[in-house]
Short mmCIF file of C-alpha atoms in Angstrom, two decimals:
data_model
loop_
_atom_site.label_atom_id
_atom_site.label_comp_id
_atom_site.label_asym_id
_atom_site.label_seq_id
_atom_site.Cartn_x
_atom_site.Cartn_y
_atom_site.Cartn_z
CA MET A 207 61.83 129.40 -2.29
CA ASN A 208 58.85 130.44 -0.16
CA LEU A 209 56.81 127.59 1.30
CA LEU A 210 53.48 127.50 3.14
CA VAL A 211 53.37 124.49 5.47
CA THR A 212 50.47 123.09 7.51
CA GLY A 213 50.86 120.35 10.12
CA GLY A 214 54.44 121.39 10.80
CA THR A 215 54.37 120.52 14.50
CA GLY A 216 53.24 116.93 13.91
CA PHE A 217 55.49 113.88 13.85
CA ILE A 218 56.24 114.12 10.11
CA GLY A 219 56.15 117.91 9.98
CA ARG A 220 58.75 118.37 12.73
CA GLU A 221 61.22 116.13 10.91
CA LEU A 222 60.45 117.70 7.54
CA LEU A 223 61.24 121.21 8.76
CA LYS A 224 64.75 120.04 9.71
CA HIS A 225 65.30 119.38 5.99
CA LEU A 226 63.91 122.74 4.85
CA THR A 227 66.27 125.12 6.63
CA THR A 228 67.34 126.72 3.34
CA TYR A 229 63.71 127.57 2.51
CA SER A 230 61.61 130.47 3.77
CA ILE A 231 58.72 128.86 5.67
CA THR A 232 55.33 130.26 6.62
CA LEU A 233 53.90 127.81 9.14
CA LEU A 234 50.16 127.65 9.80
CA THR A 235 49.55 126.67 13.42
CA ARG A 236 46.64 126.96 15.85
CA ASP A 237 48.96 127.86 18.74
CA GLU A 238 51.98 129.98 17.83
CA GLN A 239 53.52 129.92 21.31
CA THR A 240 53.40 126.12 21.53
CA ALA A 241 54.70 125.79 17.96
CA ARG A 242 57.69 128.02 18.73
CA LYS A 243 58.55 125.86 21.76
CA THR A 244 58.10 122.62 19.80
CA LEU A 245 60.32 123.85 16.96
CA HIS A 246 62.86 125.66 19.15
CA HIS A 247 65.78 123.54 17.94
CA THR A 248 64.55 123.43 14.33
CA ASP A 249 63.78 127.07 13.62
CA CYS A 250 66.88 128.69 12.12
CA GLY A 251 65.12 132.02 11.79
CA ASN A 252 63.53 130.89 8.53
CA ILE A 253 60.04 130.21 9.95
CA HIS A 254 57.23 132.77 10.09
CA TYR A 255 54.20 131.70 12.15
CA VAL A 256 50.56 132.44 11.30
CA ASP A 257 47.49 131.20 13.16
CA SER A 258 44.95 131.63 10.36
CA LEU A 259 44.57 131.88 6.61
CA ASP A 260 41.94 134.58 6.96
CA SER A 261 44.44 137.34 6.18
CA PHE A 262 45.32 135.77 2.81
CA ASN A 263 43.38 136.77 -0.30
CA ASP A 264 45.60 134.57 -2.48
CA LEU A 265 48.83 132.57 -2.35
CA ASN A 266 50.81 134.54 -4.93
CA GLU A 267 53.75 134.96 -2.56
CA PHE A 268 54.34 131.21 -2.21
CA ASP A 269 56.24 128.90 -4.53
CA ALA A 270 54.89 125.73 -2.93
CA ILE A 271 52.42 124.42 -0.35
CA ILE A 272 52.94 121.35 1.83
CA ASN A 273 49.69 120.36 3.51
CA LEU A 274 50.17 117.82 6.33
CA ALA A 275 47.42 118.97 8.71
CA GLY A 276 45.02 116.42 10.15
CA GLU A 277 43.71 114.93 13.39
CA PRO A 278 45.67 111.73 14.23
CA ILE A 279 43.59 108.89 12.87
CA ALA A 280 44.63 106.13 15.29
CA ASP A 281 44.65 107.93 18.65
CA LYS A 282 40.99 107.36 19.54
CA ARG A 283 38.07 105.06 18.75
CA TRP A 284 36.09 106.14 15.72
CA SER A 285 32.98 107.54 17.35
CA GLU A 286 30.80 109.68 15.12
CA THR A 287 32.26 112.77 16.80
CA GLN A 288 35.82 111.58 16.23
CA LYS A 289 35.07 110.67 12.61
CA LYS A 290 33.81 114.20 12.01
CA ARG A 291 36.94 115.63 13.64
CA ILE A 292 39.18 113.45 11.44
CA CYS A 293 37.35 114.49 8.28
CA ASP A 294 36.99 118.20 9.06
CA SER A 295 40.65 118.55 10.04
CA ARG A 296 41.67 117.28 6.60
CA TRP A 297 38.97 118.40 4.22
CA LYS A 298 38.32 121.95 5.43
CA ILE A 299 41.93 123.19 5.43
CA THR A 300 42.49 121.56 2.03
CA GLU A 301 39.38 123.22 0.61
CA THR A 302 40.56 126.61 1.90
CA LEU A 303 44.00 126.16 0.36
CA VAL A 304 42.51 125.14 -3.00
CA GLU A 305 40.23 128.20 -2.97
CA LEU A 306 43.23 130.46 -2.31
CA ILE A 307 45.19 128.79 -5.12
CA HIS A 308 42.29 129.47 -7.49
CA ALA A 309 42.25 133.10 -6.33
CA SER A 310 45.94 133.51 -7.21
CA THR A 311 47.14 135.13 -10.42
CA LYS A 312 50.52 133.50 -9.88
CA PRO A 313 49.66 130.37 -7.89
CA PRO A 314 52.21 128.08 -6.22
CA ALA A 315 53.95 125.76 -8.65
CA ILE A 316 53.25 122.70 -6.50
CA PHE A 317 50.66 121.65 -3.96
CA ILE A 318 51.76 118.63 -1.90
CA SER A 319 48.84 117.28 0.11
CA GLY A 320 48.51 114.41 2.54
CA SER A 321 46.62 111.18 2.11
CA ALA A 322 47.19 107.60 3.30
CA VAL A 323 47.41 104.01 2.14
CA GLY A 324 44.04 103.63 3.86
CA TYR A 325 42.75 104.68 0.44
CA TYR A 326 43.37 101.11 -0.75
CA GLY A 327 41.75 99.19 2.10
CA ASP A 328 42.45 95.49 2.64
CA GLN A 329 44.22 94.06 -0.43
CA GLN A 330 45.31 90.80 1.28
CA ASP A 331 48.71 89.62 0.04
CA HIS A 332 48.48 91.11 -3.45
CA PRO A 333 51.23 93.63 -4.29
CA PHE A 334 50.06 96.79 -6.07
CA ASP A 335 51.18 100.30 -6.99
CA GLU A 336 49.56 103.71 -7.50
CA SER A 337 47.69 102.54 -10.60
CA LEU A 338 45.25 100.54 -8.47
CA HIS A 339 41.83 102.21 -8.43
CA VAL A 340 39.65 101.38 -5.45
CA ASN A 341 35.93 101.81 -4.87
CA GLN A 342 35.06 100.90 -1.29
CA ASP A 343 32.57 102.06 1.29
CA THR A 344 34.86 102.14 4.31
CA PHE A 345 35.63 105.12 6.51
CA ALA A 346 39.38 105.08 5.84
CA HIS A 347 38.88 104.93 2.07
CA ASN A 348 36.23 107.63 2.06
CA VAL A 349 38.38 110.00 4.12
CA CYS A 350 41.31 109.63 1.73
CA GLU A 351 39.25 109.58 -1.47
CA ARG A 352 37.51 112.88 -0.73
CA TRP A 353 40.71 114.43 0.67
CA GLU A 354 42.49 113.64 -2.58
CA HIS A 355 39.53 114.78 -4.71
CA ILE A 356 39.56 118.18 -2.99
CA ALA A 357 43.33 118.58 -3.40
CA LEU A 358 43.26 117.62 -7.07
CA ARG A 359 40.97 120.55 -7.82
CA ALA A 360 44.09 122.72 -7.49
CA GLN A 361 45.68 121.00 -10.50
CA SER A 362 46.30 123.33 -13.45
CA ASP A 363 48.91 124.28 -16.02
CA GLN A 364 50.46 126.45 -13.32
CA THR A 365 50.13 124.14 -10.31
CA ARG A 366 50.96 120.46 -10.07
CA VAL A 367 49.43 118.41 -7.26
CA CYS A 368 51.19 115.54 -5.47
CA LEU A 369 49.30 113.26 -3.08
CA LEU A 370 51.14 111.50 -0.24
CA ARG A 371 49.55 108.07 0.26
CA THR A 372 51.45 107.50 3.46
CA GLY A 373 52.01 104.17 5.18
CA VAL A 374 53.11 103.49 8.77
CA VAL A 375 55.84 106.04 9.47
CA LEU A 376 58.56 104.69 11.75
CA GLY A 377 60.86 106.92 13.76
CA GLU A 378 61.91 107.83 17.26
CA GLY A 379 59.90 110.21 19.36
CA GLY A 380 56.48 109.71 17.83
CA GLY A 381 54.28 107.89 15.37
CA ALA A 382 53.16 104.28 15.59
CA LEU A 383 56.48 102.95 16.87
CA ALA A 384 56.38 105.13 20.00
CA LYS A 385 53.21 103.28 21.06
CA MET A 386 54.69 99.86 20.30
CA LEU A 387 58.05 100.14 22.04
CA LEU A 388 57.03 99.80 25.70
CA PRO A 389 55.32 96.38 25.49
CA TYR A 390 58.16 95.09 23.32
CA LYS A 391 60.77 96.39 25.77
CA LEU A 392 58.88 94.55 28.52
CA GLY A 393 58.98 91.34 26.49
CA LEU A 394 55.25 91.50 25.81
CA GLY A 395 55.36 92.15 22.06
CA GLY A 396 54.07 89.85 19.39
CA PRO A 397 52.08 89.64 16.16
CA ILE A 398 48.48 90.80 15.85
CA GLY A 399 45.90 88.27 14.74
CA ASN A 400 47.45 85.66 12.45
CA GLY A 401 50.27 88.08 11.60
CA LYS A 402 49.86 87.55 7.87
CA GLN A 403 48.67 91.09 7.09
CA TYR A 404 51.22 93.26 5.27
CA ILE A 405 52.41 96.52 6.83
CA PRO A 406 53.27 99.34 4.38
CA TRP A 407 55.96 100.97 6.53
CA ILE A 408 58.44 103.79 5.83
CA HIS A 409 61.33 105.24 7.85
CA ILE A 410 60.75 108.87 8.86
CA LEU A 411 63.97 109.93 7.12
CA ASP A 412 62.81 108.46 3.81
CA MET A 413 59.39 110.01 4.35
CA VAL A 414 60.73 113.56 4.54
CA ARG A 415 63.44 113.02 1.92
CA ALA A 416 60.76 111.83 -0.50
CA ILE A 417 58.63 114.91 0.17
CA VAL A 418 61.61 117.11 -0.66
CA CYS A 419 62.18 114.99 -3.77
CA LEU A 420 58.63 115.72 -4.99
CA LEU A 421 59.12 119.37 -4.17
CA GLU A 422 62.23 119.56 -6.35
CA THR A 423 61.14 117.22 -9.20
CA GLU A 424 59.29 119.47 -11.61
CA HIS A 425 57.45 116.71 -13.49
CA ALA A 426 56.19 114.88 -10.38
CA SER A 427 52.40 114.87 -9.93
CA GLY A 428 49.51 112.67 -8.84
CA PRO A 429 49.41 110.04 -6.07
CA TYR A 430 52.59 108.55 -4.60
CA ASN A 431 52.81 105.57 -2.26
CA PHE A 432 54.99 106.66 0.65
CA CYS A 433 56.14 103.27 1.85
CA ALA A 434 59.35 101.29 1.61
CA PRO A 435 59.81 98.97 -1.39
CA HIS A 436 59.81 95.88 0.84
CA ALA A 437 56.60 95.61 2.85
CA VAL A 438 56.61 92.87 5.49
CA THR A 439 53.94 90.91 7.28
CA ASN A 440 52.95 91.87 10.79
CA ALA A 441 54.60 88.70 12.08
CA VAL A 442 57.93 89.53 10.42
CA PHE A 443 57.73 93.15 11.58
CA SER A 444 56.99 92.05 15.15
CA LYS A 445 59.82 89.53 15.29
CA THR A 446 62.28 92.02 13.76
CA LEU A 447 61.35 94.68 16.31
CA ALA A 448 61.74 92.25 19.20
CA ASN A 449 65.15 91.15 17.87
CA SER A 450 66.33 94.75 17.45
CA LEU A 451 65.49 95.35 21.12
CA GLY A 452 66.98 92.05 22.24
CA ARG A 453 63.67 90.97 23.73
CA PRO A 454 61.66 87.72 23.53
CA HIS A 455 58.90 87.27 20.99
CA PHE A 456 56.28 84.70 21.85
CA LEU A 457 53.03 86.48 22.69
CA PHE A 458 50.30 87.47 20.24
CA THR A 459 47.17 89.61 20.33
CA PRO A 460 44.07 87.86 18.97
CA LYS A 461 42.02 89.55 16.29
CA TRP A 462 38.92 89.68 18.49
CA ALA A 463 40.79 91.61 21.19
CA ILE A 464 41.90 94.28 18.71
CA LYS A 465 38.35 94.64 17.40
CA LEU A 466 37.03 94.89 20.95
CA ALA A 467 39.57 97.54 21.92
CA MET A 468 39.53 99.63 18.74
CA GLY A 469 36.17 98.99 17.14
CA GLU A 470 35.99 100.09 13.51
CA ALA A 471 39.50 101.57 13.73
CA SER A 472 40.89 98.04 14.12
CA CYS A 473 41.16 97.94 10.32
CA LEU A 474 44.30 100.07 10.72
CA LEU A 475 46.02 97.04 12.29
CA LEU A 476 44.19 94.18 10.61
CA ASP A 477 43.98 95.27 6.96
CA SER A 478 46.74 93.97 4.69
CA THR A 479 48.30 96.59 2.41
CA ARG A 480 51.23 95.49 0.25
CA ALA A 481 51.75 98.83 -1.48
CA LYS A 482 54.74 99.43 -3.75
CA PRO A 483 56.34 102.90 -4.20
CA LYS A 484 56.58 102.53 -7.98
CA LYS A 485 56.24 106.21 -8.84
CA LEU A 486 58.86 107.31 -6.29
CA THR A 487 61.41 104.91 -7.73
CA GLU A 488 60.51 106.02 -11.27
CA ILE A 489 61.52 109.62 -10.48
CA GLY A 490 64.85 108.38 -9.14
CA PHE A 491 64.24 108.37 -5.39
CA ASN A 492 66.59 106.05 -3.52
CA PHE A 493 65.48 104.75 -0.13
CA SER A 494 68.00 104.99 2.70
CA PHE A 495 66.10 102.23 4.52
CA PRO A 496 64.47 99.84 2.04
CA HIS A 497 64.48 96.89 4.49
CA ILE A 498 62.79 96.65 7.86
CA ASP A 499 65.73 95.21 9.79
CA SER A 500 68.09 98.10 9.04
CA ALA A 501 65.29 100.65 9.59
CA LEU A 502 64.41 99.36 13.04
CA LYS A 503 68.05 98.93 14.08
CA ASN A 504 68.68 102.57 13.14
CA ILE A 505 65.67 103.85 15.09
CA VAL A 506 66.36 101.75 18.18
CA ALA A 507 70.04 102.78 18.19
CA ASN A 508 69.10 106.47 17.94
CA SER A 509 66.55 106.19 20.74
CA ARG A 510 69.06 104.81 23.23
#
């Protein structure tokens, strides 16, 4: 199977490529030399690197597309410039891919495109699945809503579209957990705000296994919540992480301090999202790490 992959050098993409060694991969990257170095231990000779889609008139040669490209959403404050960078890095590449799919006489059978649980916004402590329709005027929702709308234009009798509404991806060597570990290791970790907000987390291994599951499940289409079946509150997550590291857990970060430090982007830490992966379980996907304690113990053990 021939795959076109974007975002392959990111935290999720790097792990995903380890699970695609039997596939022929064309990897879109802005910097081929850096990508080759980053993927040195992953590339089994099955990856072909391209730095632009300009040479493609169509995507007839590909069986599937996995679109993970996008500026990290939590790395910087959401200035107007950063907001534009976040949007453009998602929308423009997706629009180009959709146009190339439409130009194909034999288009890829599946288009897997990124999104995030930010689509749902703050849902407090109410559990919900992919059937929840949201109409909000927040930046996170608007980014995801338009991103998904663009991707869904590729849907046809020949091409199915799957949307990855991704939660907080946990793993060693990157993602949200990499930023959390140091203060917790120093005994400075603790819940954020009142700690009652739900975190829709997922282990990196389940993240990439679920992508492969969508790739290989011919009837899978539409939005999928990429989060473990057992979301936990920030307080429970924080205490579990401290325990897994054998560190104390008594500090907390007040809500006002997070808002002061992060501005509008503070919603990423303060919104409560109790998303359920109903559609993944319906297609038979089994989570290796459905509970937060075993997930964090695995990651901490592997990082030592």
